[in-house]
CSV table of C-alpha atoms in Angstrom, one decimal:
chain,number,residue,atom,x,y,z
Y,1,ASP,CA,0.0,0.0,0.0
Y,2,ILE,CA,1.1,3.6,-0.7
Y,3,GLN,CA,2.1,5.5,2.5
Y,4,MET,CA,1.7,9.3,2.8
Y,5,THR,CA,3.9,11.3,5.1
Y,6,GLN,CA,3.2,14.9,6.0
Y,7,SER,CA,5.5,17.4,7.7
Y,8,PRO,CA,5.4,19.1,10.0
Y,9,SER,CA,2.8,17.4,12.2
Y,10,SER,CA,2.0,20.8,13.6
Y,11,LEU,CA,3.1,24.4,13.2
Y,12,SER,CA,2.4,27.8,14.7
Y,13,ALA,CA,2.4,30.9,12.6
Y,14,SER,CA,1.3,34.6,12.8
Y,15,ILE,CA,-1.5,36.2,10.8
Y,16,GLY,CA,-0.1,37.1,7.4
Y,17,ASP,CA,2.7,34.6,7.4
Y,18,ARG,CA,3.4,32.3,4.5
Y,19,VAL,CA,2.8,28.6,5.5
Y,20,THR,CA,4.0,25.6,3.7
Y,21,ILE,CA,3.0,22.0,4.4
Y,22,THR,CA,4.8,19.1,2.7
Y,23,CYS,CA,3.4,15.7,1.7
Y,24,ARG,CA,5.5,12.8,0.5
Y,25,ALA,CA,4.3,9.6,-1.1
Y,26,SER,CA,6.1,6.3,-0.7
Y,27,GLN,CA,6.0,5.8,-4.5
Y,28,SER,CA,5.1,8.0,-7.5
Y,29,ILE,CA,1.4,9.0,-7.5
Y,30,ARG,CA,1.6,11.3,-10.5
Y,31,ASN,CA,-0.5,14.3,-9.6
Y,32,TYR,CA,-3.3,12.2,-7.9
Y,33,LEU,CA,-3.0,14.1,-4.7
Y,34,ASN,CA,-5.8,16.0,-2.9
Y,35,TRP,CA,-5.7,18.4,0.1
Y,36,TYR,CA,-8.4,18.8,2.8
Y,37,GLN,CA,-9.0,21.2,5.6
Y,38,HIS,CA,-10.5,19.8,8.8
Y,39,LYS,CA,-11.9,22.1,11.5
Y,40,PRO,CA,-13.1,20.7,14.8
Y,41,GLY,CA,-16.8,19.7,14.8
Y,42,LYS,CA,-17.0,19.8,11.0
Y,43,PRO,CA,-16.4,17.2,8.3
Y,44,PRO,CA,-13.2,17.7,6.2
Y,45,LYS,CA,-13.4,20.1,3.3
Y,46,LEU,CA,-11.8,19.5,0.0
Y,47,LEU,CA,-9.4,22.4,-0.9
Y,48,ILE,CA,-7.3,21.2,-3.8
Y,49,HIS,CA,-7.5,18.2,-6.2
Y,50,GLY,CA,-5.0,16.9,-8.7
Y,51,ALA,CA,-2.2,18.4,-6.7
Y,52,SER,CA,-2.9,22.0,-7.9
Y,53,THR,CA,-6.5,22.5,-8.9
Y,54,LEU,CA,-8.2,24.8,-6.4
Y,55,LEU,CA,-11.9,24.0,-5.7
Y,56,ASN,CA,-14.4,26.7,-6.6
Y,57,GLY,CA,-14.9,29.0,-3.7
Y,58,VAL,CA,-11.6,28.2,-1.9
Y,59,PRO,CA,-9.6,31.4,-1.3
Y,60,SER,CA,-6.8,32.0,-3.7
Y,61,ARG,CA,-4.3,32.3,-0.8
Y,62,PHE,CA,-4.3,28.5,-0.9
Y,63,SER,CA,-2.2,26.8,-3.6
Y,64,GLY,CA,-0.8,23.3,-4.2
Y,65,SER,CA,2.1,22.1,-6.2
Y,66,GLY,CA,4.1,18.9,-6.9
Y,67,SER,CA,4.0,15.7,-8.8
Y,68,GLY,CA,5.5,12.2,-8.4
Y,69,THR,CA,6.3,11.8,-4.8
Y,70,ASP,CA,6.6,15.3,-3.4
Y,71,PHE,CA,3.8,17.8,-2.9
Y,72,THR,CA,3.3,21.1,-1.2
Y,73,LEU,CA,0.3,23.0,0.2
Y,74,THR,CA,0.9,26.7,0.6
Y,75,ILE,CA,-1.1,29.4,2.4
Y,76,SER,CA,0.3,32.6,1.1
Y,77,SER,CA,-1.0,34.8,3.9
Y,78,LEU,CA,-2.4,33.0,7.0
Y,79,GLN,CA,-5.8,34.2,8.2
Y,80,PRO,CA,-7.5,33.4,11.5
Y,81,GLU,CA,-10.1,31.2,9.8
Y,82,ASP,CA,-7.3,28.9,8.5
Y,83,LEU,CA,-6.9,27.4,12.0
Y,84,ALA,CA,-7.4,23.7,11.1
Y,85,THR,CA,-5.7,20.4,10.5
Y,86,TYR,CA,-4.7,19.8,6.9
Y,87,TYR,CA,-4.5,16.4,5.2
Y,88,CYS,CA,-3.1,15.2,2.0
Y,89,GLN,CA,-4.7,12.1,0.3
Y,90,GLN,CA,-3.6,10.0,-2.6
Y,91,SER,CA,-6.0,8.3,-5.0
Y,92,TYR,CA,-3.4,6.8,-7.3
Y,93,SER,CA,-4.0,3.3,-6.0
Y,94,THR,CA,-7.3,1.7,-5.5
Y,95,ARG,CA,-6.7,1.8,-1.8
Y,96,LEU,CA,-6.8,5.5,-0.8
Y,97,ALA,CA,-4.5,6.8,1.9
Y,98,PHE,CA,-4.3,10.0,4.0
Y,99,GLY,CA,-1.3,11.7,5.4
Y,100,GLY,CA,-1.0,12.0,9.1
Y,101,GLY,CA,-2.2,15.6,9.1
Y,102,THR,CA,-0.6,19.0,9.9
Y,103,LYS,CA,-2.2,21.1,12.6
Y,104,VAL,CA,-2.0,24.8,11.9
Y,105,GLU,CA,-2.2,27.1,15.0
Y,106,ILE,CA,-2.2,30.8,15.1
Y,107,LYS,CA,0.5,32.5,17.2
U,1,GLN,CA,-28.4,20.6,-2.9
U,2,VAL,CA,-26.9,17.1,-2.5
U,3,GLN,CA,-26.6,16.0,1.1
U,4,LEU,CA,-25.3,12.9,2.9
U,5,GLN,CA,-27.1,11.8,6.0
U,6,GLN,CA,-25.6,9.1,8.1
U,7,TRP,CA,-26.9,7.1,11.1
U,8,GLY,CA,-26.2,4.1,13.2
U,9,ALA,CA,-25.6,2.8,16.8
U,10,GLY,CA,-23.1,5.0,18.8
U,11,LEU,CA,-22.2,2.7,21.6
U,12,LEU,CA,-21.1,-0.9,21.2
U,13,LYS,CA,-19.5,-3.6,23.4
U,14,PRO,CA,-16.4,-5.4,22.4
U,15,SER,CA,-17.0,-8.2,19.8
U,16,GLU,CA,-20.2,-6.6,18.6
U,17,THR,CA,-20.8,-5.5,15.0
U,18,LEU,CA,-20.7,-1.8,14.0
U,19,SER,CA,-23.3,-0.9,11.5
U,20,LEU,CA,-23.7,2.5,9.8
U,21,THR,CA,-25.8,3.7,6.9
U,22,CYS,CA,-25.4,6.8,4.7
U,23,ALA,CA,-28.2,8.1,2.5
U,24,VAL,CA,-27.8,10.4,-0.5
U,25,TYR,CA,-30.4,13.1,-0.9
U,26,GLY,CA,-30.9,15.5,-3.7
U,27,GLY,CA,-28.5,14.1,-6.2
U,28,SER,CA,-27.5,11.2,-8.4
U,29,PHE,CA,-26.2,8.0,-6.9
U,30,ARG,CA,-24.6,6.8,-10.1
U,31,GLY,CA,-21.0,7.6,-11.2
U,32,TYR,CA,-19.5,8.1,-7.8
U,33,TYR,CA,-17.4,6.2,-5.3
U,34,TRP,CA,-19.2,5.9,-2.0
U,35,THR,CA,-16.6,5.9,0.8
U,36,TRP,CA,-16.2,5.5,4.5
U,37,ILE,CA,-13.5,7.2,6.5
U,38,ARG,CA,-12.9,7.3,10.3
U,39,GLN,CA,-10.9,9.4,12.8
U,40,PRO,CA,-10.0,7.9,16.1
U,41,PRO,CA,-9.8,10.3,19.0
U,42,GLY,CA,-6.7,12.5,18.8
U,43,LYS,CA,-5.6,10.8,15.5
U,44,GLY,CA,-5.8,11.5,11.8
U,45,LEU,CA,-8.1,10.4,9.1
U,46,GLU,CA,-8.2,6.7,8.0
U,47,TRP,CA,-9.7,5.5,4.8
U,48,ILE,CA,-11.9,2.4,5.5
U,49,GLY,CA,-13.1,1.5,2.0
U,50,GLU,CA,-15.3,2.4,-0.9
U,51,ILE,CA,-17.9,1.0,-3.3
U,52,ALA,CA,-18.8,2.2,-6.7
U,53,HIS,CA,-22.4,2.2,-7.9
U,54,SER,CA,-22.0,-0.9,-10.0
U,55,GLY,CA,-18.6,-2.2,-8.9
U,56,SER,CA,-17.0,-4.3,-6.2
U,57,PRO,CA,-15.8,-2.7,-3.0
U,58,ASN,CA,-12.2,-1.9,-2.1
U,59,TYR,CA,-11.1,-2.0,1.5
U,60,ASN,CA,-8.2,-0.8,3.7
U,61,SER,CA,-5.9,-3.8,3.9
U,62,THR,CA,-5.6,-3.5,7.7
U,63,LEU,CA,-9.4,-3.8,8.1
U,64,LYS,CA,-10.3,-6.0,5.2
U,65,SER,CA,-11.1,-9.1,7.2
U,66,ARG,CA,-13.7,-7.3,9.3
U,67,VAL,CA,-15.3,-4.8,7.0
U,68,THR,CA,-18.1,-5.0,4.6
U,69,ILE,CA,-19.4,-2.1,2.5
U,70,SER,CA,-22.6,-2.6,0.6
U,71,ILE,CA,-24.9,-0.5,-1.5
U,72,ASP,CA,-28.7,-0.3,-2.0
U,73,THR,CA,-29.4,1.5,-5.2
U,74,SER,CA,-33.1,1.4,-4.7
U,75,LYS,CA,-32.8,3.6,-1.6
U,76,ASN,CA,-29.7,5.6,-2.6
U,77,GLN,CA,-27.9,4.3,0.5
U,78,PHE,CA,-24.7,2.6,1.3
U,79,SER,CA,-23.7,0.9,4.5
U,80,LEU,CA,-20.7,-0.1,6.6
U,81,LYS,CA,-20.3,-3.1,8.8
U,82,VAL,CA,-17.3,-3.8,11.0
U,83,THR,CA,-17.4,-7.1,12.9
U,84,SER,CA,-15.7,-8.0,16.2
U,85,VAL,CA,-15.1,-4.4,17.3
U,86,THR,CA,-12.6,-3.5,20.0
U,87,ALA,CA,-11.8,-0.2,21.7
U,88,ALA,CA,-9.4,0.5,18.8
U,89,ASP,CA,-12.5,0.9,16.6
U,90,THR,CA,-13.7,3.9,18.7
U,91,ALA,CA,-13.8,6.8,16.2
U,92,LEU,CA,-15.8,9.4,14.4
U,93,TYR,CA,-17.0,7.7,11.2
U,94,TYR,CA,-17.7,9.7,8.1
U,95,CYS,CA,-19.4,8.8,4.8
U,96,ALA,CA,-18.3,10.7,1.7
U,97,ARG,CA,-18.7,10.9,-2.0
U,98,GLY,CA,-15.8,10.3,-4.3
U,99,GLU,CA,-15.9,12.1,-7.6
U,100,THR,CA,-13.7,11.2,-10.5
U,101,TRP,CA,-11.7,13.8,-12.5
U,102,ASP,CA,-11.4,13.0,-16.2
U,103,GLY,CA,-11.6,9.3,-15.4
U,104,THR,CA,-8.3,9.3,-13.6
U,105,TYR,CA,-8.0,10.1,-9.9
U,106,TYR,CA,-10.9,10.9,-7.6
U,107,TYR,CA,-11.4,13.2,-4.6
U,108,LEU,CA,-13.9,13.3,-1.7
U,109,ASP,CA,-16.0,16.4,-2.4
U,110,LEU,CA,-19.0,15.8,-0.2
U,111,TRP,CA,-19.0,14.5,3.4
U,112,GLY,CA,-21.6,13.4,6.0
U,113,ARG,CA,-21.5,15.1,9.4
U,114,GLY,CA,-20.0,12.1,11.1
U,115,ASN,CA,-21.1,9.5,13.7
U,116,LEU,CA,-19.2,9.0,16.9
U,117,VAL,CA,-19.0,5.3,17.6
U,118,SER,CA,-17.6,4.2,21.0
U,119,VAL,CA,-16.7,0.7,21.9
U,120,SER,CA,-16.6,0.0,25.7
U,121,SER,CA,-17.5,-2.9,28.0
């Protein structure tokens, strides 16, 4: 099975900071990589699919890049409402897998 | 507006069978992957498995021996059963819809609100 590794597992940043989260796959998954935002008490929300395609309605400060095994989610200017845990997820294999998550806190 | 509504027993004893159902309202049932995901307390998301409208299910290899996902197209519902539960199966369980992009990968674009299932003697 394909393993997904995210780093860091948590981070603390100030409002307006640029935040970068990394996701690495145990083998090449082309661009079959999705990013989700998960806030407490709510279901996860899809932000980006296909490594870099932003879902309609998602703020443009979110962006994704990468292909093969290494991927990045970037928040260009952190806002208070971005407090959440972020997960990557691969759908290259028939058995999906999530990364371990990155908890983003506001300083 | 398409919605997923899920339900099932929230408190189980060890060795019992977990049973959850998710209904799709306001949208098509065809052409999607219907998926179950769980989140144990304090941990991350774990994919349990999926079933396509007309295909065979796929399961997480670590759960495969205990999990069954089935589909009832007449009711626009899909279900999850996990046998022989233990405390390790305590989690928030979500149902979700998987949509395919250009026939290649798919992503989970619609989620149920989640069901907390606790296993305790």
